[in-house]
PDB file of C-alpha atoms in Angstrom:
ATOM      1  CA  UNK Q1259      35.019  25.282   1.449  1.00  0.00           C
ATOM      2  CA  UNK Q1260      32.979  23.387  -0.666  1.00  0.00           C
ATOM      3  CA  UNK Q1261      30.490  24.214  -3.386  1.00  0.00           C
ATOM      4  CA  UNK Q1262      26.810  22.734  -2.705  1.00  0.00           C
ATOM      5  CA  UNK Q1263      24.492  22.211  -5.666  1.00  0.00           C
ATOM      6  CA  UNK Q1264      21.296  23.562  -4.050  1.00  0.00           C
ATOM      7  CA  UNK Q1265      19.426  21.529  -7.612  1.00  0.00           C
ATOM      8  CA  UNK Q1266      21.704  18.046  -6.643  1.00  0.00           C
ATOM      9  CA  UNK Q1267      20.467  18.980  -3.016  1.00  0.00           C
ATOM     10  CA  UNK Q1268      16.845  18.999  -3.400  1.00  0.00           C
ATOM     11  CA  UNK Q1269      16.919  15.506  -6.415  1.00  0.00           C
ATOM     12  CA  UNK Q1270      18.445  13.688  -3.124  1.00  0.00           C
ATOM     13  CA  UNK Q1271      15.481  15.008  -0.854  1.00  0.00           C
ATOM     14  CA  UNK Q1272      13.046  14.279  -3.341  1.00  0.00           C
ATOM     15  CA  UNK Q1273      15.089  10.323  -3.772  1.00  0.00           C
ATOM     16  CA  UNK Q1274      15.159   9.930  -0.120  1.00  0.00           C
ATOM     17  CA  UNK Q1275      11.861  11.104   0.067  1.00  0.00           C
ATOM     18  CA  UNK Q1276      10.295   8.675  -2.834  1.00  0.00           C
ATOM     19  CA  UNK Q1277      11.999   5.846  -1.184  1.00  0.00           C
ATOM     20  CA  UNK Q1278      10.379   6.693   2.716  1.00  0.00           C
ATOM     21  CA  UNK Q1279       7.385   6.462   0.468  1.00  0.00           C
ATOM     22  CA  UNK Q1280       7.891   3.426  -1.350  1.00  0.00           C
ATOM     23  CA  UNK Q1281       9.072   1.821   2.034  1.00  0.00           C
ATOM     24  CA  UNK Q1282       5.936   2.414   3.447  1.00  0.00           C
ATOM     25  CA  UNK Q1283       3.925   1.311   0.889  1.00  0.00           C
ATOM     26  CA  UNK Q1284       5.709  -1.793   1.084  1.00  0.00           C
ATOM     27  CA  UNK Q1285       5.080  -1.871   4.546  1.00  0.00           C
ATOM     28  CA  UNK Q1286       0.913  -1.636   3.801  1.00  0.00           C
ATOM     29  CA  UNK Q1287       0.944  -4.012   1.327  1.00  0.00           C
ATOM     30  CA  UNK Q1288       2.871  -6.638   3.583  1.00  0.00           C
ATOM     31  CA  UNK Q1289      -0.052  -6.059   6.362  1.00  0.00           C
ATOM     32  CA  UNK Q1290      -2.407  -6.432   3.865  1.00  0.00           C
ATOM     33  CA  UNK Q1291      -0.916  -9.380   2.095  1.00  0.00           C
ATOM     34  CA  UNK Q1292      -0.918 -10.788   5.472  1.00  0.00           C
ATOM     35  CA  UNK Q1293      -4.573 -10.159   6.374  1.00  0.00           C
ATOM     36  CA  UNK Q1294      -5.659 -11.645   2.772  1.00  0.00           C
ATOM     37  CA  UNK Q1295      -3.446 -15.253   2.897  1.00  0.00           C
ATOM     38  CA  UNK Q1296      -4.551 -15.336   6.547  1.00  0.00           C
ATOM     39  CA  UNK Q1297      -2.630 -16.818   9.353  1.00  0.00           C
ATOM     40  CA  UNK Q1298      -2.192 -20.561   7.235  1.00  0.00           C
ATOM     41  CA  UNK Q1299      -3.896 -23.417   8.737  1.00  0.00           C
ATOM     42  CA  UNK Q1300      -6.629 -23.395  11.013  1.00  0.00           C
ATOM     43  CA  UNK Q1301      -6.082 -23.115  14.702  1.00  0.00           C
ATOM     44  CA  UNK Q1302      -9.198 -24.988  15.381  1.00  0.00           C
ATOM     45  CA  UNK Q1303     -11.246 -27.425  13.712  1.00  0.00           C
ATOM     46  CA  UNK Q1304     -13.777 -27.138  11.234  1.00  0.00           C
ATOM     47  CA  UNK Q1305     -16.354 -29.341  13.410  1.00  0.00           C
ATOM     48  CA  UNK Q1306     -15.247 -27.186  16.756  1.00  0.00           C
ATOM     49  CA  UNK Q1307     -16.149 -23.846  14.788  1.00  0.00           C
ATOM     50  CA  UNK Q1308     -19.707 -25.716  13.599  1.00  0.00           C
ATOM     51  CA  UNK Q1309     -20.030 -26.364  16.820  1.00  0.00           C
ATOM     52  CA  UNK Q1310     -19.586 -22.572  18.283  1.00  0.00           C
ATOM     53  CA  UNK Q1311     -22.833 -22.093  15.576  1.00  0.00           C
ATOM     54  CA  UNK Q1312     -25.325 -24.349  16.368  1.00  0.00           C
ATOM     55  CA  UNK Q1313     -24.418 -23.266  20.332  1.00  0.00           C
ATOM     56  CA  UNK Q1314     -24.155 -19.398  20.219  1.00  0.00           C
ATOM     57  CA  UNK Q1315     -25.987 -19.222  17.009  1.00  0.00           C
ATOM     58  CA  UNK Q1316     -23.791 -17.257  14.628  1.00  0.00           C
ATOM     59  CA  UNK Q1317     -19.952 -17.570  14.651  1.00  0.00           C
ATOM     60  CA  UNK Q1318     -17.639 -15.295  15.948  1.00  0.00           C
ATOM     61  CA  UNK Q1319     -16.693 -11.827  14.169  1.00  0.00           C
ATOM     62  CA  UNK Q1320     -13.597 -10.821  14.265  1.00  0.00           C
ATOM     63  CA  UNK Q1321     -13.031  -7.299  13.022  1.00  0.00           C
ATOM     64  CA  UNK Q1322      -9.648  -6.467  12.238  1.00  0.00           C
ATOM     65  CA  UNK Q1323      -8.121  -2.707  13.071  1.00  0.00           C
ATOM     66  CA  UNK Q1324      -5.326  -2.038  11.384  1.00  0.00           C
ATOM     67  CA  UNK Q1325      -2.523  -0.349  12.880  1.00  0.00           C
ATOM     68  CA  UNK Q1326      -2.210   4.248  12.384  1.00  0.00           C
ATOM     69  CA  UNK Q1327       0.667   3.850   9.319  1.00  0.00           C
ATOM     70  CA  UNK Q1328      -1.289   1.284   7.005  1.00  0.00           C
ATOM     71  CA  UNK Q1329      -5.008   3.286   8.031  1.00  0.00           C
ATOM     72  CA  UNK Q1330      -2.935   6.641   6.551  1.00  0.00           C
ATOM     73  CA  UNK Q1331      -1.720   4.876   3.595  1.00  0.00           C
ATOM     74  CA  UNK Q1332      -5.407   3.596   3.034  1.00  0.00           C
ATOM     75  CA  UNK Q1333      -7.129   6.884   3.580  1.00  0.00           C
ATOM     76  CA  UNK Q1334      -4.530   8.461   0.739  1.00  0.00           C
ATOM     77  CA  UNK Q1335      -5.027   5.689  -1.839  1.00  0.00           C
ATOM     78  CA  UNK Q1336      -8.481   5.370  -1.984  1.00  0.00           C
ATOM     79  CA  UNK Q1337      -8.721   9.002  -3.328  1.00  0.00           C
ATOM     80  CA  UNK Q1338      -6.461   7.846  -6.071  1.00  0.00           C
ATOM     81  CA  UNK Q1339      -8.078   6.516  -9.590  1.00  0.00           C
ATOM     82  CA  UNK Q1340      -9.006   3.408  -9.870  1.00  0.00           C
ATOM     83  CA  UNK Q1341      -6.258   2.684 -11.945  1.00  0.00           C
ATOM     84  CA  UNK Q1342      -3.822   3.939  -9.816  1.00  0.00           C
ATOM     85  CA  UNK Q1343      -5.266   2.051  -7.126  1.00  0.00           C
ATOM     86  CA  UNK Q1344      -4.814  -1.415  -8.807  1.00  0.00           C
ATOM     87  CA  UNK Q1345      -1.728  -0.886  -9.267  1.00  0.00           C
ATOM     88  CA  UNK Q1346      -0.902   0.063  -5.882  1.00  0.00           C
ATOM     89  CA  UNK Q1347      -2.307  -3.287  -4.712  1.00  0.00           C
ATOM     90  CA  UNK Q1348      -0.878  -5.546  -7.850  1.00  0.00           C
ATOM     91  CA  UNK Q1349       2.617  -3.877  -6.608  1.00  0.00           C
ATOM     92  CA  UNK Q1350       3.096  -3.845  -3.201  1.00  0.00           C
ATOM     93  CA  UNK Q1351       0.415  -6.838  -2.219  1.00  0.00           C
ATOM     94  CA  UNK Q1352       0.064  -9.512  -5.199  1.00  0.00           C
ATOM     95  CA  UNK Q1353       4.072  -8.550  -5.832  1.00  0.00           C
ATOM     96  CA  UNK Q1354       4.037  -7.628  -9.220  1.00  0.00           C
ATOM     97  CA  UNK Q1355       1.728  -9.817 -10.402  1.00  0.00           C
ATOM     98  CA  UNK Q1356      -0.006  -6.998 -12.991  1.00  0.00           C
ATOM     99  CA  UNK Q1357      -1.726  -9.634 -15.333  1.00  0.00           C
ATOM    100  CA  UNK Q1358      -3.776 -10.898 -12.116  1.00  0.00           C
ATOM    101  CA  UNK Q1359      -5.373  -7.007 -11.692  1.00  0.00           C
ATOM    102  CA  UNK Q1360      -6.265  -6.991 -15.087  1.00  0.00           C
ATOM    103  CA  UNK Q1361      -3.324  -5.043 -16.752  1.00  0.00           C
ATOM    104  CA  UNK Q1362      -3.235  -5.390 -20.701  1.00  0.00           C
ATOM    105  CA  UNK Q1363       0.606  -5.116 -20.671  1.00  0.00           C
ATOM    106  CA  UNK Q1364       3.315  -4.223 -18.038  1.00  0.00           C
ATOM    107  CA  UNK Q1365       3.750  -1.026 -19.807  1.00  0.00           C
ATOM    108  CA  UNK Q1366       0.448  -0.068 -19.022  1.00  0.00           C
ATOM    109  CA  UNK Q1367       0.986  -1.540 -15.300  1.00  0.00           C
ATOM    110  CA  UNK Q1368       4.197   0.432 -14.910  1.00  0.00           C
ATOM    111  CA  UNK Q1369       2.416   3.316 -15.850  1.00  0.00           C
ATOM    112  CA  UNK Q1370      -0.355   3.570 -13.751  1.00  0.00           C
ATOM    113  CA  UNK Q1371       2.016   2.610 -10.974  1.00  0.00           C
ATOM    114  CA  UNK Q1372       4.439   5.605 -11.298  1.00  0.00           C
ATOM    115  CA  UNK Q1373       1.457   7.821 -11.743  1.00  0.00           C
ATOM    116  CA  UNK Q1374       0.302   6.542  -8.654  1.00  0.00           C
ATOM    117  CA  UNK Q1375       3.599   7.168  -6.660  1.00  0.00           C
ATOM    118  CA  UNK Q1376       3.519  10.520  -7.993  1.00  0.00           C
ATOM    119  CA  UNK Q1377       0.065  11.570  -6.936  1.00  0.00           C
ATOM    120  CA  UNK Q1378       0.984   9.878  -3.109  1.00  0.00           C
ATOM    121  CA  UNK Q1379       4.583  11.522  -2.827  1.00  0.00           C
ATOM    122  CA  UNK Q1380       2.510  15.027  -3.874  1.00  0.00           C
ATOM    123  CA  UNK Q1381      -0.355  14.556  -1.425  1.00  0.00           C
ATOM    124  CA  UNK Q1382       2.505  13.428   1.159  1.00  0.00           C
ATOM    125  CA  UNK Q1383       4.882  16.607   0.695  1.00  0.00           C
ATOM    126  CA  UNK Q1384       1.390  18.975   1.287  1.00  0.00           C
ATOM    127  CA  UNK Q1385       0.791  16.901   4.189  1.00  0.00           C
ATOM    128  CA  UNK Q1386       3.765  17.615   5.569  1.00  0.00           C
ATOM    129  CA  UNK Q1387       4.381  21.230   4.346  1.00  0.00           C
ATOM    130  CA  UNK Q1388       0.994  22.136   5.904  1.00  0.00           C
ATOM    131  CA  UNK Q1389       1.958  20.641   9.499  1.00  0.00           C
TER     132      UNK Q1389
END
């Protein structure tokens, strides 16, 4: 019979764990991504939508809900810290791009990034301890 190593055991719960996370944050910031480039070019014209305001007098809102799993990542990074959450979003929706979110150095970007992991993988695992 073989030996399990109850500490090996729980650093592969904890890995699988921080990569369902990290999966679903890549999943929000793909949705979001989306939602900020858009859906590319225009599927009507620029005179046609002039035209809906001068007729109906205001254009169109449309209000955009997005789906359970990126509202439940939203609700748990906006109690992060401001840093935290601009790294969040220069990660997983500008791709890296740090220097864009107003990082002084990647050091400082990784930082803020892991801390920000951390803090979401915490609130998840009291989430889901509590249920």
């Amino acid at each position: 019979m073989a030996k399990i190593n109850v500490q090996q055991l729980q650093h592969q719960q904890v890995t699988l764990n921080m990569k369902a996370l990290r999966h679903g944050l890549t999943r929000w910031g793909n949705y979001w991504a989306h939602q900020e480039y858009g859906q590319g070019f225009a599927s009507r014209s620029q005179c046609d939508k002039l035209g809906e305001v001068i007729v109906y007098g205001s254009s169109a809102v449309v209000e955009i809900t997005p789906p359970r799993e990126v509202r439940q990542f939203d609700q748990m990074i906006e109690r992060l810290a401001p840093q935290c959450i601009r790294a969040i979003r220069a990660h997983y929706i500008c791709k890296g791009r740090w220097a864009l979110m107003g990082f002084d150095s990647k050091k400082s970007y990784v930082y803020w990034l892991r801390r920000a992991e951390i803090e979401l993988f915490s609130k998840e695992l009291k989430i889901t301890n509590n249920n």
